[in-house]
């Protein structure tokens, strides 16, 4: 029989969301009363904006006619979209990124997960704790993580704890990593790095020759002026950082699927003989070999987001979610519950009251408030004692959840 990749067997079952689903199902089967409000899984709820829908409609019409039919497109993405990205997401902020440094994809999960393909299996990885699990699990699959230790950490991964004691700003590690995953604004904590805090990491990466994989899937939620919208706002980042962006949370494309990755041409790695090799060329080679491009329809939809109407519609939806975040933050504060995030990100990171465990607080919220969150410990050991709520509900459900949680604190 065929030998499998044993690294896959090392991965524990993806316990978090299946356990949440199991608990919610059991609760629903045995309880009645107020309907459940789901604020756990980070999927959006507002529909795709009219400008993008119109872009898709026109693209569907193109596909229906022999004279405008579009088959395989460029693996890197259509120039009509890459040029818009360059103009609106980078040039408009004074950042020098060229169209051939942009790689359009079906989303940031694939790209953050696949990027390791072009890096040595021996690279030492650093991730924050808590963390978006894709970074860790894909490195386990690639054999970079070592063994799972009893406390839930991997022996060969360098962890950067993000806790109350460092105000959720990761400190530079003792051991030197080759690759550093940073996600800002952060999922799950909803916290950010300021320009000067991010500069510390860019300077560090430059000094030790590390590569930063910067996931800015939540860039569109930034509201504060000292929070960078792109890592390339930081001087020197073009030599050390790859940036991942997604239209999923920006424009409700979780079902449409479209995102992009920026790999500057100034970014190099070393081959076995110590010769510099362009990461842009390697990623291009990887994509051309394993990926046939994001769909034409998705890319036309993404292009439409950069029109004045598209921009206005996207911004209205983001404001809608951020009003939920505001309601959650205010409601929790009034109930005497400590929470972070929700200012530059659609996530609220709640400190469990009375030092409850993440799962105990999850159970309490489910049983007493019929509200579903995500236990923080599911994102890493440093998430213990926290619970994540998302701002992706409706205003009505968010207000209702807030009033139920407030009731809880009065008992
Ligand atoms: N990166 C982070 C930090 C996320 O939270 C998510 C989705 O939840 C993704 C990437 C995935 O985005 P996409 O839908 O573009 O694959």
PDB file of C-alpha atoms in Angstrom, residues 12 22 39 63 70 73 87 106 169 176 225 257 268 285 306-307 316 321 337 343 362 371 400:
ATOM      1  CA  UNK A  12      -4.655  16.275  16.120  1.00  0.00           C
ATOM      2  CA  UNK A  22     -21.453  19.269  19.103  1.00  0.00           C
ATOM      3  CA  UNK A  39     -21.038  34.735  17.290  1.00  0.00           C
ATOM      4  CA  UNK A  63     -18.756  33.604 -20.410  1.00  0.00           C
ATOM      5  CA  UNK A  70     -12.877  33.773 -21.034  1.00  0.00           C
ATOM      6  CA  UNK A  73      -6.578  33.221 -17.328  1.00  0.00           C
ATOM      7  CA  UNK A  87      -3.329  51.784  -7.694  1.00  0.00           C
ATOM      8  CA  UNK A 106      -8.774  32.167  -4.303  1.00  0.00           C
ATOM      9  CA  UNK A 169       2.211  42.855  21.480  1.00  0.00           C
ATOM     10  CA  UNK A 176      16.098  33.021  15.986  1.00  0.00           C
ATOM     11  CA  UNK A 225      -4.343  56.433  12.141  1.00  0.00           C
ATOM     12  CA  UNK A 257     -13.379  33.484  -3.139  1.00  0.00           C
ATOM     13  CA  UNK A 268      15.345  36.863  -1.833  1.00  0.00           C
ATOM     14  CA  UNK A 285       6.791  29.054 -10.569  1.00  0.00           C
ATOM     15  CA  UNK A 306     -12.412  49.513  -6.563  1.00  0.00           C
ATOM     16  CA  UNK A 307     -15.047  51.663  -8.318  1.00  0.00           C
ATOM     17  CA  UNK A 316     -20.917  50.875   4.546  1.00  0.00           C
ATOM     18  CA  UNK A 321     -20.021  45.356  11.465  1.00  0.00           C
ATOM     19  CA  UNK A 337     -16.509  42.337  31.550  1.00  0.00           C
ATOM     20  CA  UNK A 343     -11.662  48.946  17.190  1.00  0.00           C
ATOM     21  CA  UNK A 362     -18.322  29.158  26.573  1.00  0.00           C
ATOM     22  CA  UNK A 371     -24.903  32.934  22.769  1.00  0.00           C
ATOM     23  CA  UNK A 400     -29.911  41.023  21.941  1.00  0.00           C
TER      24      UNK A 400
END
